[in-house]
Short mmCIF file of C-alpha atoms in Angstrom, two decimals:
data_model
loop_
_atom_site.label_atom_id
_atom_site.label_comp_id
_atom_site.label_asym_id
_atom_site.label_seq_id
_atom_site.Cartn_x
_atom_site.Cartn_y
_atom_site.Cartn_z
CA UNK A 1 -25.49 -68.53 36.41
CA UNK A 2 -27.52 -65.49 37.79
CA UNK A 3 -30.93 -67.08 39.77
CA UNK A 4 -34.20 -64.96 39.23
CA UNK A 5 -37.62 -65.11 41.47
CA UNK A 6 -40.65 -64.10 39.76
CA UNK A 7 -43.42 -62.91 42.09
CA UNK A 8 -46.91 -63.29 40.60
CA UNK A 9 -47.93 -66.05 37.93
CA UNK A 10 -50.79 -64.11 36.56
CA UNK A 11 -50.69 -62.57 32.97
CA UNK A 12 -47.51 -60.68 33.09
CA UNK A 13 -45.81 -63.19 35.37
CA UNK A 14 -46.52 -66.10 33.18
CA UNK A 15 -45.32 -63.63 30.29
CA UNK A 16 -42.20 -63.08 31.98
CA UNK A 17 -41.69 -67.04 31.74
CA UNK A 18 -42.81 -67.10 28.31
CA UNK A 19 -40.24 -64.59 26.99
CA UNK A 20 -37.25 -65.90 28.95
CA UNK A 21 -37.97 -69.85 27.70
CA UNK A 22 -38.41 -68.61 24.12
CA UNK A 23 -35.80 -66.13 23.80
CA UNK A 24 -33.30 -68.11 26.10
CA UNK A 25 -30.25 -68.18 24.01
CA UNK A 26 -30.31 -64.21 23.18
CA UNK A 27 -31.45 -63.06 26.29
CA UNK A 28 -28.60 -64.78 27.73
CA UNK A 29 -25.75 -63.79 25.25
CA UNK A 30 -27.28 -59.82 26.04
CA UNK A 31 -26.99 -60.49 29.54
CA UNK A 32 -23.52 -61.97 29.55
CA UNK A 33 -24.47 -64.60 31.69
CA UNK A 34 -27.16 -67.83 31.96
CA UNK A 35 -30.29 -66.12 33.79
CA UNK A 36 -32.15 -68.76 35.76
CA UNK A 37 -35.87 -68.56 37.23
CA UNK A 38 -35.29 -70.37 40.32
CA UNK A 39 -38.55 -69.51 42.05
CA UNK A 40 -42.14 -68.17 41.11
CA UNK A 41 -43.93 -67.09 44.12
CA UNK A 42 -47.80 -67.62 43.96
CA UNK A 43 -50.73 -68.07 46.26
CA UNK A 44 -51.86 -71.13 43.58
CA UNK A 45 -50.60 -74.59 42.05
CA UNK A 46 -50.49 -75.57 38.95
CA UNK A 47 -50.75 -79.09 38.67
CA UNK A 48 -49.46 -79.95 35.22
CA UNK A 49 -47.74 -76.79 34.32
CA UNK A 50 -43.90 -77.38 34.26
CA UNK A 51 -43.67 -74.35 36.17
CA UNK A 52 -45.21 -76.16 39.62
CA UNK A 53 -41.81 -77.40 40.21
CA UNK A 54 -40.58 -73.93 40.84
CA UNK A 55 -43.46 -72.65 43.15
CA UNK A 56 -42.96 -71.67 46.22
CA UNK A 57 -45.87 -69.66 48.60
CA UNK A 58 -43.68 -68.17 51.03
CA UNK A 59 -41.64 -64.99 50.15
CA UNK A 60 -39.14 -65.61 52.96
CA UNK A 61 -37.79 -68.51 50.73
CA UNK A 62 -36.91 -65.99 48.07
CA UNK A 63 -35.82 -63.40 50.43
CA UNK A 64 -33.40 -65.82 52.41
CA UNK A 65 -31.48 -67.22 49.40
CA UNK A 66 -28.24 -65.79 48.74
CA UNK A 67 -28.37 -67.10 45.48
CA UNK A 68 -31.34 -64.90 44.06
CA UNK A 69 -29.63 -61.77 43.05
CA UNK A 70 -32.84 -60.47 40.63
CA UNK A 71 -36.47 -60.30 41.89
CA UNK A 72 -39.32 -60.09 39.36
CA UNK A 73 -42.49 -58.14 40.86
CA UNK A 74 -45.36 -58.52 38.51
CA UNK A 75 -48.03 -58.91 41.60
CA UNK A 76 -49.80 -55.61 40.59
CA UNK A 77 -51.42 -53.35 43.65
CA UNK A 78 -49.42 -51.74 46.50
CA UNK A 79 -49.23 -54.53 49.11
CA UNK A 80 -47.72 -57.10 49.33
CA UNK A 81 -45.73 -55.86 46.22
CA UNK A 82 -44.27 -52.63 48.35
CA UNK A 83 -43.37 -54.93 51.52
CA UNK A 84 -41.81 -57.43 49.22
CA UNK A 85 -39.71 -55.07 47.21
CA UNK A 86 -38.45 -52.87 50.10
CA UNK A 87 -37.48 -56.46 51.62
CA UNK A 88 -35.77 -57.65 48.68
CA UNK A 89 -33.66 -54.31 48.11
CA UNK A 90 -32.81 -54.05 51.74
CA UNK A 91 -31.41 -57.44 51.38
CA UNK A 92 -29.28 -56.44 48.21
CA UNK A 93 -31.41 -57.82 45.54
CA UNK A 94 -32.00 -55.85 42.53
CA UNK A 95 -35.88 -55.76 41.63
CA UNK A 96 -37.87 -54.79 38.50
CA UNK A 97 -41.78 -54.31 37.96
CA UNK A 98 -44.41 -53.64 35.58
CA UNK A 99 -46.54 -52.00 38.94
CA UNK A 100 -47.38 -48.74 37.86
CA UNK A 101 -49.69 -48.25 41.30
CA UNK A 102 -46.47 -49.06 43.29
CA UNK A 103 -44.13 -46.94 41.17
CA UNK A 104 -46.28 -44.04 41.29
CA UNK A 105 -46.68 -44.20 45.41
CA UNK A 106 -43.64 -45.29 46.40
CA UNK A 107 -40.94 -45.00 43.57
CA UNK A 108 -38.87 -42.18 45.16
CA UNK A 109 -38.17 -44.62 48.34
CA UNK A 110 -37.48 -47.57 46.29
CA UNK A 111 -35.19 -45.89 43.86
CA UNK A 112 -33.38 -44.07 46.69
CA UNK A 113 -32.87 -47.50 48.39
CA UNK A 114 -31.36 -49.35 45.41
CA UNK A 115 -28.97 -46.34 44.94
CA UNK A 116 -27.87 -46.61 48.45
CA UNK A 117 -27.16 -50.00 48.05
CA UNK A 118 -25.34 -49.81 44.70
CA UNK A 119 -28.12 -52.09 43.21
CA UNK A 120 -31.13 -51.31 40.63
CA UNK A 121 -35.11 -50.52 40.54
CA UNK A 122 -36.16 -50.57 37.11
CA UNK A 123 -39.65 -50.03 35.75
CA UNK A 124 -39.79 -49.96 32.30
CA UNK A 125 -43.25 -52.03 31.63
CA UNK A 126 -44.99 -49.69 34.62
CA UNK A 127 -45.65 -46.87 31.99
CA UNK A 128 -46.13 -48.11 28.61
CA UNK A 129 -46.07 -51.83 28.62
CA UNK A 130 -43.71 -52.53 25.75
CA UNK A 131 -42.75 -49.26 24.69
CA UNK A 132 -39.68 -48.08 25.72
CA UNK A 133 -39.84 -44.67 27.58
CA UNK A 134 -38.51 -45.07 31.09
CA UNK A 135 -34.87 -45.92 29.66
CA UNK A 136 -34.52 -42.84 27.29
CA UNK A 137 -36.03 -40.78 29.85
CA UNK A 138 -33.03 -42.17 32.27
CA UNK A 139 -30.04 -42.35 29.60
CA UNK A 140 -30.97 -40.91 25.98
CA UNK A 141 -32.31 -37.62 27.00
CA UNK A 142 -30.47 -36.88 29.89
CA UNK A 143 -28.92 -34.11 28.21
CA UNK A 144 -32.30 -32.10 27.89
CA UNK A 145 -34.34 -30.57 30.23
CA UNK A 146 -37.86 -31.99 29.39
CA UNK A 147 -40.64 -29.55 29.52
CA UNK A 148 -43.42 -31.33 28.41
CA UNK A 149 -44.77 -35.11 28.36
CA UNK A 150 -48.27 -36.09 26.62
CA UNK A 151 -49.41 -39.59 26.19
CA UNK A 152 -51.82 -41.76 25.12
CA UNK A 153 -51.22 -43.80 27.99
CA UNK A 154 -54.06 -46.56 28.22
CA UNK A 155 -54.99 -49.10 25.37
CA UNK A 156 -58.46 -49.80 26.61
CA UNK A 157 -59.54 -46.32 26.38
CA UNK A 158 -57.97 -45.86 23.22
CA UNK A 159 -59.76 -48.59 21.37
CA UNK A 160 -62.95 -47.54 22.81
CA UNK A 161 -62.67 -44.12 21.65
CA UNK A 162 -61.48 -45.83 18.22
CA UNK A 163 -64.32 -47.80 17.90
CA UNK A 164 -66.86 -44.46 18.79
CA UNK A 165 -65.02 -42.84 15.76
CA UNK A 166 -65.04 -45.50 13.31
CA UNK A 167 -68.57 -46.94 14.13
CA UNK A 168 -70.46 -44.13 15.40
CA UNK A 169 -71.24 -46.13 18.52
CA UNK A 170 -72.09 -45.26 21.84
CA UNK A 171 -69.64 -45.39 25.33
CA UNK A 172 -72.10 -48.30 27.03
CA UNK A 173 -71.61 -50.50 23.59
CA UNK A 174 -67.96 -49.91 23.13
CA UNK A 175 -67.27 -50.85 26.77
CA UNK A 176 -69.15 -53.99 26.60
CA UNK A 177 -67.43 -55.28 23.39
CA UNK A 178 -63.96 -53.99 25.07
CA UNK A 179 -64.64 -56.57 27.94
CA UNK A 180 -66.31 -58.95 25.78
CA UNK A 181 -62.82 -59.14 24.19
CA UNK A 182 -60.51 -58.88 26.86
CA UNK A 183 -59.66 -55.70 26.79
CA UNK A 184 -61.89 -54.11 29.59
CA UNK A 185 -61.73 -55.58 32.78
CA UNK A 186 -65.33 -56.40 34.33
CA UNK A 187 -64.80 -53.31 36.71
CA UNK A 188 -63.29 -50.90 34.49
CA UNK A 189 -63.05 -47.92 36.47
CA UNK A 190 -59.38 -47.81 36.30
CA UNK A 191 -59.14 -47.64 32.89
CA UNK A 192 -62.10 -45.31 32.11
CA UNK A 193 -62.11 -42.92 34.81
CA UNK A 194 -58.46 -42.21 33.96
CA UNK A 195 -56.86 -43.44 37.08
CA UNK A 196 -54.51 -46.01 35.12
CA UNK A 197 -53.34 -43.38 32.94
CA UNK A 198 -53.09 -40.80 35.81
CA UNK A 199 -50.70 -42.78 37.52
CA UNK A 200 -48.28 -43.12 34.37
CA UNK A 201 -48.17 -39.85 33.99
CA UNK A 202 -47.18 -39.26 37.49
CA UNK A 203 -44.26 -41.54 36.88
CA UNK A 204 -42.87 -39.92 33.86
CA UNK A 205 -43.67 -36.64 35.13
CA UNK A 206 -41.47 -37.40 38.48
CA UNK A 207 -38.38 -38.92 36.47
CA UNK A 208 -38.47 -35.60 33.93
CA UNK A 209 -38.80 -33.23 36.40
CA UNK A 210 -36.37 -35.16 39.08
CA UNK A 211 -39.53 -34.70 42.00
CA UNK A 212 -42.02 -36.91 43.50
CA UNK A 213 -45.65 -36.00 41.64
CA UNK A 214 -48.28 -37.44 43.21
CA UNK A 215 -51.15 -39.46 41.29
CA UNK A 216 -53.59 -37.88 44.15
CA UNK A 217 -52.63 -34.25 43.17
CA UNK A 218 -53.19 -34.71 39.29
CA UNK A 219 -56.78 -33.51 37.95
CA UNK A 220 -58.44 -36.59 35.99
CA UNK A 221 -61.21 -36.56 33.95
CA UNK A 222 -61.92 -40.06 31.99
CA UNK A 223 -64.08 -40.66 28.99
CA UNK A 224 -67.45 -41.93 30.77
CA UNK A 225 -69.55 -38.82 29.56
CA UNK A 226 -68.08 -39.03 25.82
CA UNK A 227 -70.84 -39.65 23.45
CA UNK A 228 -71.32 -40.62 19.75
CA UNK A 229 -72.63 -37.08 19.49
CA UNK A 230 -69.41 -35.50 20.52
CA UNK A 231 -67.35 -37.84 17.38
CA UNK A 232 -69.77 -35.93 14.99
CA UNK A 233 -69.16 -32.73 15.97
CA UNK A 234 -64.95 -33.98 16.33
CA UNK A 235 -65.53 -35.25 12.76
CA UNK A 236 -66.62 -31.94 11.38
CA UNK A 237 -64.01 -30.26 12.64
CA UNK A 238 -61.72 -32.72 11.42
CA UNK A 239 -60.32 -33.78 14.87
CA UNK A 240 -59.88 -37.11 17.04
CA UNK A 241 -61.03 -37.44 20.49
CA UNK A 242 -57.70 -38.79 22.80
CA UNK A 243 -57.88 -39.59 26.50
CA UNK A 244 -54.05 -37.59 27.34
CA UNK A 245 -52.19 -37.99 30.11
CA UNK A 246 -50.18 -34.12 30.48
CA UNK A 247 -47.78 -32.51 32.26
CA UNK A 248 -46.09 -29.51 31.34
CA UNK A 249 -43.47 -26.81 32.79
CA UNK A 250 -44.24 -23.33 32.22
CA UNK A 251 -41.94 -21.30 33.80
CA UNK A 252 -41.60 -21.57 37.36
CA UNK A 253 -45.07 -23.73 37.20
CA UNK A 254 -45.94 -27.51 36.60
CA UNK A 255 -48.93 -28.55 35.53
CA UNK A 256 -50.33 -32.33 34.96
CA UNK A 257 -53.97 -33.69 34.04
CA UNK A 258 -55.71 -36.70 32.58
CA UNK A 259 -58.65 -36.11 30.06
CA UNK A 260 -59.95 -36.27 27.00
CA UNK A 261 -59.11 -33.73 24.25
CA UNK A 262 -59.58 -32.90 20.78
CA UNK A 263 -56.64 -33.21 18.79
CA UNK A 264 -55.24 -31.79 15.20
CA UNK A 265 -54.69 -34.06 12.06
CA UNK A 266 -51.25 -32.73 11.79
CA UNK A 267 -50.70 -33.53 15.72
CA UNK A 268 -48.51 -36.79 15.82
CA UNK A 269 -51.14 -38.29 18.48
CA UNK A 270 -54.03 -38.06 15.95
CA UNK A 271 -53.39 -41.69 14.50
CA UNK A 272 -52.37 -43.34 17.19
CA UNK A 273 -55.41 -45.66 17.42
CA UNK A 274 -56.90 -48.90 18.41
CA UNK A 275 -54.90 -50.33 21.44
CA UNK A 276 -51.76 -48.53 20.66
CA UNK A 277 -50.25 -46.02 23.04
CA UNK A 278 -47.91 -42.93 22.09
CA UNK A 279 -45.78 -40.67 24.51
CA UNK A 280 -44.66 -37.12 23.17
CA UNK A 281 -41.79 -35.69 24.82
CA UNK A 282 -40.51 -32.13 24.34
CA UNK A 283 -36.91 -31.46 25.04
CA UNK A 284 -35.38 -27.74 25.22
CA UNK A 285 -32.77 -28.97 23.19
CA UNK A 286 -34.03 -32.21 21.37
CA UNK A 287 -37.39 -30.89 20.52
CA UNK A 288 -40.02 -33.17 19.99
CA UNK A 289 -39.77 -37.06 20.00
CA UNK A 290 -42.61 -39.41 20.28
CA UNK A 291 -42.35 -43.29 21.27
CA UNK A 292 -45.32 -45.66 19.65
CA UNK A 293 -46.06 -49.20 20.45
CA UNK A 294 -48.34 -51.65 22.02
CA UNK A 295 -48.72 -50.02 25.93
CA UNK A 296 -50.25 -53.26 27.14
CA UNK A 297 -50.56 -56.95 26.78
CA UNK A 298 -48.97 -60.09 28.19
CA UNK A 299 -46.03 -60.47 26.10
CA UNK A 300 -45.52 -56.66 25.09
CA UNK A 301 -45.17 -56.13 28.81
CA UNK A 302 -43.26 -59.09 29.76
CA UNK A 303 -41.04 -58.13 26.97
CA UNK A 304 -40.08 -54.95 28.93
CA UNK A 305 -39.88 -56.40 32.28
CA UNK A 306 -37.32 -58.97 30.65
CA UNK A 307 -34.91 -56.61 29.26
CA UNK A 308 -35.10 -54.88 32.63
CA UNK A 309 -34.03 -58.27 34.00
CA UNK A 310 -31.08 -58.02 31.47
CA UNK A 311 -30.06 -54.80 32.30
CA UNK A 312 -29.69 -55.27 35.97
CA UNK A 313 -28.11 -58.75 35.31
CA UNK A 314 -25.57 -56.37 33.74
CA UNK A 315 -25.13 -54.02 36.53
CA UNK A 316 -25.46 -56.38 39.43
CA UNK A 317 -22.79 -54.01 41.40
CA UNK A 318 -23.91 -50.60 39.86
CA UNK A 319 -26.88 -48.50 39.87
CA UNK A 320 -27.71 -46.74 36.61
CA UNK A 321 -31.06 -45.35 37.49
CA UNK A 322 -31.59 -41.66 37.83
CA UNK A 323 -34.09 -41.05 41.07
CA UNK A 324 -36.24 -38.50 41.83
CA UNK A 325 -36.39 -37.14 44.74
CA UNK A 326 -38.68 -38.10 47.61
CA UNK A 327 -39.56 -34.19 47.62
CA UNK A 328 -42.94 -32.92 46.42
CA UNK A 329 -43.14 -30.89 43.51
CA UNK A 330 -45.98 -29.09 43.95
CA UNK A 331 -48.39 -29.13 40.96
CA UNK A 332 -50.07 -25.33 39.70
CA UNK A 333 -53.92 -25.77 39.95
CA UNK A 334 -55.42 -26.01 36.60
CA UNK A 335 -57.35 -23.26 36.95
CA UNK A 336 -54.45 -21.13 35.86
CA UNK A 337 -53.61 -23.27 32.96
CA UNK A 338 -54.65 -21.88 29.56
CA UNK A 339 -56.40 -23.72 26.30
CA UNK A 340 -59.22 -23.63 24.17
CA UNK A 341 -62.39 -25.15 24.39
CA UNK A 342 -65.54 -26.85 22.43
CA UNK A 343 -68.63 -26.21 23.85
CA UNK A 344 -71.96 -27.88 23.21
CA UNK A 345 -74.88 -26.45 24.17
CA UNK A 346 -78.55 -26.39 24.43
CA UNK A 347 -80.68 -24.36 22.26
CA UNK A 348 -80.88 -22.41 18.97
CA UNK A 349 -77.85 -21.04 17.49
CA UNK A 350 -79.59 -18.21 15.28
CA UNK A 351 -81.33 -16.87 18.73
CA UNK A 352 -78.30 -17.36 20.81
CA UNK A 353 -75.39 -16.32 18.48
CA UNK A 354 -75.29 -12.68 19.72
CA UNK A 355 -75.22 -14.06 23.26
CA UNK A 356 -72.62 -16.18 22.81
CA UNK A 357 -70.05 -14.11 21.30
CA UNK A 358 -71.13 -11.38 23.86
CA UNK A 359 -69.87 -13.84 26.41
CA UNK A 360 -66.98 -16.00 24.90
CA UNK A 361 -65.82 -12.85 22.10
CA UNK A 362 -64.68 -14.42 19.01
CA UNK A 363 -66.06 -17.97 18.34
CA UNK A 364 -66.67 -20.56 15.93
CA UNK A 365 -69.95 -22.47 15.63
CA UNK A 366 -70.49 -25.87 14.35
CA UNK A 367 -73.82 -27.22 13.61
CA UNK A 368 -75.06 -30.77 12.79
CA UNK A 369 -78.06 -31.37 10.73
CA UNK A 370 -79.06 -34.87 12.44
CA UNK A 371 -78.39 -33.43 16.06
CA UNK A 372 -81.34 -30.78 16.44
CA UNK A 373 -81.82 -28.32 19.45
CA UNK A 374 -78.22 -28.21 20.33
CA UNK A 375 -75.13 -26.56 18.56
CA UNK A 376 -71.71 -26.31 19.41
CA UNK A 377 -68.48 -23.66 19.17
CA UNK A 378 -64.86 -23.10 19.89
CA UNK A 379 -63.58 -20.99 21.92
CA UNK A 380 -60.12 -18.69 22.04
CA UNK A 381 -57.29 -19.53 24.26
CA UNK A 382 -58.67 -18.64 28.14
CA UNK A 383 -57.77 -20.31 31.74
CA UNK A 384 -59.84 -22.87 32.70
CA UNK A 385 -61.11 -20.31 35.64
CA UNK A 386 -62.20 -18.18 32.96
CA UNK A 387 -64.28 -20.55 31.01
CA UNK A 388 -66.30 -22.14 34.38
CA UNK A 389 -67.16 -18.27 34.99
CA UNK A 390 -68.07 -17.88 31.06
CA UNK A 391 -70.02 -21.32 31.01
CA UNK A 392 -71.81 -20.62 34.03
CA UNK A 393 -73.04 -17.39 32.44
CA UNK A 394 -74.35 -18.61 29.22
CA UNK A 395 -76.20 -21.54 30.92
CA UNK A 396 -77.43 -24.67 29.16
CA UNK A 397 -74.05 -26.27 28.49
CA UNK A 398 -74.19 -30.06 27.50
CA UNK A 399 -70.49 -30.36 27.69
CA UNK A 400 -66.96 -29.41 26.90
CA UNK A 401 -63.76 -30.89 25.51
CA UNK A 402 -60.18 -29.14 25.49
CA UNK A 403 -58.69 -28.75 22.78
CA UNK A 404 -54.98 -29.39 22.47
CA UNK A 405 -52.51 -26.66 21.62
CA UNK A 406 -49.28 -27.96 19.89
#
């Protein structure tokens, strides 16, 4: 019997218990041994819940129990999750987690500790919820050199953008709806400002490129400025607006970004809607691959965590996880990256056309009948720095959205 402990009995923690109880027989068969939850750590008590007999309030009970071989960290946040995880690994216990904040900040260090002790630190659920992406990057795609990752990495914002596209709603209205349905938190900043997607693309980039990508270095832009008017233009151009986390190797340069982008219908990410997520990977041998599924939610996330438990149970004395170097990967400033832009401008198209072409060169204009006093246009490919100079020269720019290049 393999004894495990679960740190945290919130949404994901209770989901882990539920998944193990529901699929107990098949999980044990795949693990090759019976898996038993001996402890659940939480500050609270749960009278009337069968889990109460396993509840402990002191982490040292778990740390000092030699029977505990695997620790499931689903507390969220950096502390005390980092302290508990590090102590568990140093004590020779494998750890798995769904904690993207912790993995993004301390993943390289924790992976190194696990490698030195021939145990495992696994985090499949940290980036795609129920979507398997860490394991493919760690095993199935190791023959490739990954040069690009792009993903819809946040179900809340994808749901909101889908509603805006379908119903013509404004941002404030779909945010309120998302909060009422439980998709968005009361304080939605982590989702709508792009911070959640930023941490996830930092983890994926670190794995893909083999060196530490600090999420603080990634240019991050959320969806708070996207309006119903933007979707009218997108519809006229037969495009959709998605919040993407993106990283790419170009020669010796590495770029990473989180921002709303316009996506063409032939792009595999175009049809990813509602709370679904998708991660696009390009390898120099494989070419294109995409991983799709529910990127969040109690049971999908818990399912990915339990898959890591099974993996660790099968490899109690063998490290199976690729680790990335703690040496920092320096990202190239996005001002040097190139792309096309969609630009909205306050003014009269007929009066401004010659000047727009003089400043931006060849452009394609778009006008929406029920949006008087403004117009839009798409540019050719240019650097971010070039765009900023030209937009400042033009003046009266309402907004701009980047256009994804395939």
